[in-house]
Coordinates of C-alpha atoms in Angstrom, one line a residue:
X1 CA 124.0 45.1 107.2
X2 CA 122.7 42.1 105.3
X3 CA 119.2 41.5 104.9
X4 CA 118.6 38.5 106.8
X5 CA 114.9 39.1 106.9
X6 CA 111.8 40.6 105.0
X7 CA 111.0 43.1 108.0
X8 CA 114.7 44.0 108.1
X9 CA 114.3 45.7 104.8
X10 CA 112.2 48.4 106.3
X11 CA 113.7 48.4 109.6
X12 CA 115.4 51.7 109.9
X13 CA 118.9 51.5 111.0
X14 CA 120.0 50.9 115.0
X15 CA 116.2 49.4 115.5
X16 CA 115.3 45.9 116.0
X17 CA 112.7 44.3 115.0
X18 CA 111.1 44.2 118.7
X19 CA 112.3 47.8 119.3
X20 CA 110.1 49.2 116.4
X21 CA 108.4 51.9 118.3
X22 CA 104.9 54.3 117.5
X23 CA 105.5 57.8 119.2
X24 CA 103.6 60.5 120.2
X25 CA 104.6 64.2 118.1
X26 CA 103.0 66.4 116.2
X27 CA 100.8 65.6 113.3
X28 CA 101.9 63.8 110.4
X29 CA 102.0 66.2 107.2
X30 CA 99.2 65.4 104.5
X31 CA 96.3 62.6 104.6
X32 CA 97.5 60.2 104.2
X33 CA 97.4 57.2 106.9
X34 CA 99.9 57.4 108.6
X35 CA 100.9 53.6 108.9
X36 CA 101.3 53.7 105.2
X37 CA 103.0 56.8 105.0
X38 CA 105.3 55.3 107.7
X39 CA 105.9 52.0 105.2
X40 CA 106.4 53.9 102.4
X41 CA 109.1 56.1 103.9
X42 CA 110.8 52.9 105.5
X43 CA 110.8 50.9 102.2
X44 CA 111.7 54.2 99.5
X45 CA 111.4 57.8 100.1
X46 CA 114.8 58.3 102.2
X47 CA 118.6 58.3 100.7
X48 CA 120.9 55.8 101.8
X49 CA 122.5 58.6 103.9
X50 CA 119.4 60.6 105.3
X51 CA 118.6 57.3 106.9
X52 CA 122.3 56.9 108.5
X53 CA 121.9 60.8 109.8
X54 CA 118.3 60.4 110.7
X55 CA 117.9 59.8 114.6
X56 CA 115.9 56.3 114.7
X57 CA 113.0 57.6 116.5
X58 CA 112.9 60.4 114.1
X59 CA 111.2 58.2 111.7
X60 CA 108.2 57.5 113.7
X61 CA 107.3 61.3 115.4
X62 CA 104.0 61.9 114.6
X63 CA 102.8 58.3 113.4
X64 CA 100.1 58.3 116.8
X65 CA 97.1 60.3 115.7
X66 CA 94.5 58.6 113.0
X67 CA 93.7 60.4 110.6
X68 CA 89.7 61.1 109.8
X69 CA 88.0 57.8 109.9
X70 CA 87.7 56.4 105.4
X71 CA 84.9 56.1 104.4
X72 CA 83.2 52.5 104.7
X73 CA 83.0 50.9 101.5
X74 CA 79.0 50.0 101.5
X75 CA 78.7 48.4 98.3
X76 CA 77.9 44.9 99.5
X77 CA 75.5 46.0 101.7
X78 CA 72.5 44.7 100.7
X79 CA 68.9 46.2 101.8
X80 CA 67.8 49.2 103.1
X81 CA 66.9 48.0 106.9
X82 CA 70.9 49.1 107.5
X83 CA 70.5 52.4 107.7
X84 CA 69.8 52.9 111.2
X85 CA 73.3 51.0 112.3
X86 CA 75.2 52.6 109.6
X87 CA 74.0 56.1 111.3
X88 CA 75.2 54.5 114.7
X89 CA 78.1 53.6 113.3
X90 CA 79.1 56.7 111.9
X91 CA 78.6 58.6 114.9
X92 CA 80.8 56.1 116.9
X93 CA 83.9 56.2 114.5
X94 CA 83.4 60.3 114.2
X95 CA 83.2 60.3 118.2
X96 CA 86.2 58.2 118.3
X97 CA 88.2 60.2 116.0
X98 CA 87.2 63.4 117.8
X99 CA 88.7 62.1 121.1
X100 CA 91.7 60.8 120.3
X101 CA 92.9 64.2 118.3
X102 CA 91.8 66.2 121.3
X103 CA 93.4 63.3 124.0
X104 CA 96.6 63.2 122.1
X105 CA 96.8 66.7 121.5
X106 CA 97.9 67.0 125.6
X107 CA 99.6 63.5 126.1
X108 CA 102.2 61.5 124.4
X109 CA 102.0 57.2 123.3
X110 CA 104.1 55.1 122.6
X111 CA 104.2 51.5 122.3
X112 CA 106.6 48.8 120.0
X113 CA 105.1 48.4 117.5
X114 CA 104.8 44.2 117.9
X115 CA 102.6 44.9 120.9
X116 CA 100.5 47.1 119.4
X117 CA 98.8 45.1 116.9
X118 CA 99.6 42.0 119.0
X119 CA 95.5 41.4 119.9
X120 CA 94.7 41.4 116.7
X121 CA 93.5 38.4 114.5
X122 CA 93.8 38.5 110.7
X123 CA 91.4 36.9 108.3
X124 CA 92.7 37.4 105.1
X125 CA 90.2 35.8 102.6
X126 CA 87.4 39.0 103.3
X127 CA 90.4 41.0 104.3
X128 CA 89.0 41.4 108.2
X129 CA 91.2 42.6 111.1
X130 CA 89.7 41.8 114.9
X131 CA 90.9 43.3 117.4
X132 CA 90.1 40.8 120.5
X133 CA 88.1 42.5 123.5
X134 CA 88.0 39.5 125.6
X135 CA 83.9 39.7 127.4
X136 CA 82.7 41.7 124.7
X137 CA 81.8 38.5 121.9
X138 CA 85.4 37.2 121.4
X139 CA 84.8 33.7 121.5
X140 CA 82.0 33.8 119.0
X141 CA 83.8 36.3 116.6
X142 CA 86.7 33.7 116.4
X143 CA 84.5 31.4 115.3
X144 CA 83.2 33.8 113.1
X145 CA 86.5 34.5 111.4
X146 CA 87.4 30.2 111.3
X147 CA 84.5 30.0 109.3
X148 CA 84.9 33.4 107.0
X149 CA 88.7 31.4 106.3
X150 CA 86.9 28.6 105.5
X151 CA 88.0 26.7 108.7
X152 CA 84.8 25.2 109.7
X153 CA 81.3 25.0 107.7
X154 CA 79.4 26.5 110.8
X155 CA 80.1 28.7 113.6
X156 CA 78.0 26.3 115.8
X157 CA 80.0 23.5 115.4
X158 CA 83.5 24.9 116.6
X159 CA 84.2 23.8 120.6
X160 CA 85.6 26.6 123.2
X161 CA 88.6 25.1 123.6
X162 CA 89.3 24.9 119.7
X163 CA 88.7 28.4 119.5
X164 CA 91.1 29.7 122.0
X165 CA 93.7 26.7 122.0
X166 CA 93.5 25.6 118.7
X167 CA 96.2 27.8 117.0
X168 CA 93.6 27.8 114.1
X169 CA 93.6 32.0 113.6
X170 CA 96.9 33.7 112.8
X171 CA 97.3 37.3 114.8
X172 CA 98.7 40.1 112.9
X173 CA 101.8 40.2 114.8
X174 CA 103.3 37.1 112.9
X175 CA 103.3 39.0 109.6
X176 CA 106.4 40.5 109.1
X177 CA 106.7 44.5 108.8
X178 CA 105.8 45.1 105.3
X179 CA 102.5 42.3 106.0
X180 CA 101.5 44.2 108.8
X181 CA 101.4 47.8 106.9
X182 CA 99.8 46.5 104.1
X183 CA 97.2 44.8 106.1
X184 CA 96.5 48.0 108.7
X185 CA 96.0 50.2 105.2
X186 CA 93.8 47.8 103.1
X187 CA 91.9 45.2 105.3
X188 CA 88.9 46.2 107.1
X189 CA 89.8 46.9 111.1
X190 CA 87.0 46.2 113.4
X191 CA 86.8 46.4 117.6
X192 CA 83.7 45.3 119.3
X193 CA 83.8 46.7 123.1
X194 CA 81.7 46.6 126.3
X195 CA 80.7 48.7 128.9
X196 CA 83.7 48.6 130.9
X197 CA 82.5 47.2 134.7
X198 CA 79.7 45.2 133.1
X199 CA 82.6 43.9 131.2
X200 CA 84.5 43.6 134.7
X201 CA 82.0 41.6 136.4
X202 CA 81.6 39.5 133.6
X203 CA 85.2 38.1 133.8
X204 CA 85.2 38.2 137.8
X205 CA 82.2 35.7 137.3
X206 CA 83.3 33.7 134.5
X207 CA 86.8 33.0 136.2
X208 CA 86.5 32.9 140.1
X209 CA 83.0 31.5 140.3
X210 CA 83.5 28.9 138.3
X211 CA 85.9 25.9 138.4
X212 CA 88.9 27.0 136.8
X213 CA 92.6 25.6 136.6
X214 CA 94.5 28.1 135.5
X215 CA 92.7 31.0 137.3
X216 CA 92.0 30.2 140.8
X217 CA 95.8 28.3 141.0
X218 CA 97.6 31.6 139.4
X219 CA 95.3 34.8 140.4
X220 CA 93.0 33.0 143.1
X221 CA 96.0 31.8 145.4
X222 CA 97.6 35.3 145.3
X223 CA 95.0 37.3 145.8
X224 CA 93.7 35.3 148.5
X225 CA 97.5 35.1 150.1
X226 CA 97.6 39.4 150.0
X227 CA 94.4 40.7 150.7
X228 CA 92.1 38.1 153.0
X229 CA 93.0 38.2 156.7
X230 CA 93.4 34.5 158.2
X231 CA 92.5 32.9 155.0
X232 CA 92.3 29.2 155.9
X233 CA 94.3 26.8 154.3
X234 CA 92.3 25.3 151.5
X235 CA 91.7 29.0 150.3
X236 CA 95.4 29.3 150.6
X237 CA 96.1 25.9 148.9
X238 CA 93.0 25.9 146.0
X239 CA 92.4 29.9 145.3
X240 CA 89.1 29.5 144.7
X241 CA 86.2 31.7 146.4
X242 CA 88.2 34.8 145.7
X243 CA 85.7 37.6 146.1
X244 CA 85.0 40.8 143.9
X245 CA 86.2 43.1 146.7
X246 CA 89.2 40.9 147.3
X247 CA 89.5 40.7 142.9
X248 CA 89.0 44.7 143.1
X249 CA 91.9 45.4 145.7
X250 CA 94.2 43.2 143.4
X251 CA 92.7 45.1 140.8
X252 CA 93.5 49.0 141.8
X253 CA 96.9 47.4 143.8
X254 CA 100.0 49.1 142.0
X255 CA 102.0 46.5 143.4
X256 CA 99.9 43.5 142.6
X257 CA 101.1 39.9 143.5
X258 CA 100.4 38.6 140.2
X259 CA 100.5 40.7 136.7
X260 CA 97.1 42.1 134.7
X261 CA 94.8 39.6 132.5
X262 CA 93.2 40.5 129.1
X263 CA 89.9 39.7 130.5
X264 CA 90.3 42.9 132.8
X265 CA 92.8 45.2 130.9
X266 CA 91.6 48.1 129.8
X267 CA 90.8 48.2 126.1
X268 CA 92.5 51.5 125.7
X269 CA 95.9 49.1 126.4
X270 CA 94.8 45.6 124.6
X271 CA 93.7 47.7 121.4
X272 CA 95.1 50.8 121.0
X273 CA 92.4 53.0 119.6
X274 CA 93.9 56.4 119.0
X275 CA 96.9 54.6 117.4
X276 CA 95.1 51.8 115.0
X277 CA 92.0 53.8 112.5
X278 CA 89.5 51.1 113.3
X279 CA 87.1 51.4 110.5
X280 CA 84.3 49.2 112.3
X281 CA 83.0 50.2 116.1
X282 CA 81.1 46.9 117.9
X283 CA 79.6 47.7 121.0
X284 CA 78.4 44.5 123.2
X285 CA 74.9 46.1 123.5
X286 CA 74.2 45.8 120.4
X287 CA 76.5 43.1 119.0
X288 CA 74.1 41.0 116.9
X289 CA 73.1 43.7 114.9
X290 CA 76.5 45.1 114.5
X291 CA 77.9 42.0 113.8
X292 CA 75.8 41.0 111.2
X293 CA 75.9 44.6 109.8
X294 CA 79.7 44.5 109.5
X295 CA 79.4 40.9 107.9
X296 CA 77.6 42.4 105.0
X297 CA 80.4 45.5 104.5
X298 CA 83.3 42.8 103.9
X299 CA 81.3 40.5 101.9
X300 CA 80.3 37.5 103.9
X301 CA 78.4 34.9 102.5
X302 CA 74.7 35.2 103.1
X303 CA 74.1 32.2 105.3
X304 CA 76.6 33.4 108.0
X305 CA 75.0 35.0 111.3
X306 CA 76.5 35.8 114.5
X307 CA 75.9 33.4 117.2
X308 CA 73.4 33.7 119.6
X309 CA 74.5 31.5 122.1
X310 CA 76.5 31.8 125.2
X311 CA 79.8 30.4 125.0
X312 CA 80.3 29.0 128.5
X313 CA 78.1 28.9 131.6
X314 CA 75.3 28.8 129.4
X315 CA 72.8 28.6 132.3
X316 CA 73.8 31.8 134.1
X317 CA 72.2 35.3 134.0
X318 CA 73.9 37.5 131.5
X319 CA 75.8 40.2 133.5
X320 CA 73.6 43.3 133.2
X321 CA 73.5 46.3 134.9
X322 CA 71.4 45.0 137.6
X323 CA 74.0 42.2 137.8
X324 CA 76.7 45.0 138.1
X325 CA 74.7 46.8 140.5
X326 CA 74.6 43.7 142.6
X327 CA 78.6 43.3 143.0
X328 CA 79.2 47.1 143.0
X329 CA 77.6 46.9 146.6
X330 CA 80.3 44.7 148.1
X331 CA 82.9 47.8 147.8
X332 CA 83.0 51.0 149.2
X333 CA 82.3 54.2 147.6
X334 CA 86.0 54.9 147.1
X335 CA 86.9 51.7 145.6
X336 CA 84.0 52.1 143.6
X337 CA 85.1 55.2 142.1
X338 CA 89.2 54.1 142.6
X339 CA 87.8 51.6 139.5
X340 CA 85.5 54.0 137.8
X341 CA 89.1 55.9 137.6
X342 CA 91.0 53.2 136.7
X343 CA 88.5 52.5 133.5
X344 CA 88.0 56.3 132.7
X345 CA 89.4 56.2 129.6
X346 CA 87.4 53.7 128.3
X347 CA 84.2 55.1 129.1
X348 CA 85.5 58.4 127.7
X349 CA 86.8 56.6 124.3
X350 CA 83.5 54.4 123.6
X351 CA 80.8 57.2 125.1
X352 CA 80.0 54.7 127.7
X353 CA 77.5 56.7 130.6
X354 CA 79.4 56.5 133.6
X355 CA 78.2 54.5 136.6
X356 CA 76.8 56.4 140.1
X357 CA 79.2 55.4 142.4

């Protein structure tokens, strides 16, 4: 076949480039990560005829479990008042690793491999891949990243819509194959997440209670049309007013009117955390700290803190627990529990406590 392509060089023979798949099988042999074992085996290690013979799929059994979490390369870390994240940090990734070998050990994954690292945005100056949780810091970590790549002189200074319309952050998926390998083995891969229903509530709010125009029109309009009994016909015709219970019914719905959202998937789905060895665990609890923490580890410069500020609806209440509380009583204990379930692997995955519902 000619090689029409960089990533058709380590494309294995009756794949495409879009069927590239990660399966679930037993363990990969040896310690090495398995991504780069994977590329080196595409690019080298087999015979012109062992890859005719080989069954495509053969190539990728095994490639779903990370291995044991590298170590973090601490030598840019400056001061000792780290010590007490770093501890917390270690404990997360450990905890991480620990449920994925003993979650995959009883069920299969599988995903292309486009999708999979399809969240995730690359900064290659401090070698930095971000893994978007969208409610848990996104917008602020963009900004972040445009100013590690040297796309803006301050994170305050860089608008909401330039940071998620302005095209200015490359995501790993545009990297052909062999960029995406070498980037999963050598750059620095960080998640921040957020307990999962305070993370919930927090998108319910940000895009049904305020003025929205691609929300209320798409979601608001269908979820209003399905689940409210003689809706009126401005609800009908606008969306908006949509509330939780009615968002929680399209929510748990396996037959939805209208597809899932990042701002609601689950992170287990938008990141893939038993597939990709993230070497950097964020939780929105403690993000400042962690942020700043991790900033150190890959070298940023000195003058660059995470932002404090809100990114929109500055003039809100955070969503806390109490807030959560609040909204939780609109449903019944089954739905309650119904999204409890539907979440569960999040909470498991991050050690989040779950809720009493």
């Amino acid at each position: 076949m000619p090689r029409r392509a960089a990533w058709s060089r380590s494309t294995p023979p009756g794949l495409s480039k879009r069927g590239m798949a990660v399966s679930g099988g037993s363990h990969w042999p040896g310690k090495a990560d398995p991504f780069g074992v994977m590329a080196a085996s595409l690019v080298s290690q087999l015979s012109d005829q062992q890859k005719k013979s080989e069954s495509p799929l053969s190539w990728f059994r095994g490639v779903y479990l990370p291995p044991a979490p590298h170590p973090l390369n601490k030598t840019l870390v400056k001061g000792g008042k780290w010590k007490d994240v770093d501890s917390t940090q270690e404990k997360r990734r450990s905890f991480l690793h620990d449920f994925c070998k003993k979650y995959n050990s009883r069920k299969q994954l599988r995903t292309h491999l486009v999708h999979l690292v399809s969240r995730i945005y690359v900064e290659d100056r401090h070698k930095v891949l971000y893994c978007e949780v969208p409610k848990a810091g996104c917008s602020n970590w963009k900004r972040v990243l445009m100013v590690l790549n040297g796309l803006a002189a301050s994170a305050h200074n860089i608008s909401h819509d330039d940071v998620h319309y302005g095209k200015h952050l490359r995501k790993l998926d545009s990297y052909d194959l062999k960029g995406i390998y070498t980037r999963l083995n050598t750059y620095t891969k960080t998640i921040f997440v957020r307990d999962p229903m305070e993370r919930l509530v927090s998108a319910f709010r940000d895009k049904f209670e305020h003025a929205n125009s691609y929300y209320h029109p798409v979601f608001g309009k269908a979820i209003i049309k399905k689940y409210r009994h003689n809706a009126n016909e401005e609800a009908l015709k606008t969306g908006s007013g949509v509330k939780f219970k009615e968002f929680i019914q399209y929510l748990l719905d396996s037959h939805r009117p209208v597809g899932m959202d990042i701002h609601w998937e689950q992170v287990s789905k938008l990141c893939y955390p038993c597939l990709i060895n993230y070497d950097f665990i964020g939780k929105f609890e403690t993000l400042e700290e962690d942020a700043n923490y991790f900033l150190q580890l890959v070298g940023a410069p000195a003058e660059l803190k995470f932002p404090k500020f809100k990114d929109r609806h500055s003039s809100d209440e955070r969503t806390s627990a109490e807030v959560v509380r609040q909204y939780l009583k609109e449903l019944s204990k089954e739905e309650r529990q119904l999204t409890y379930d539907f979440y569960y692997l999040d909470y498991l995955m991050f050690n989040y406590t779950s809720p009493i519902v």
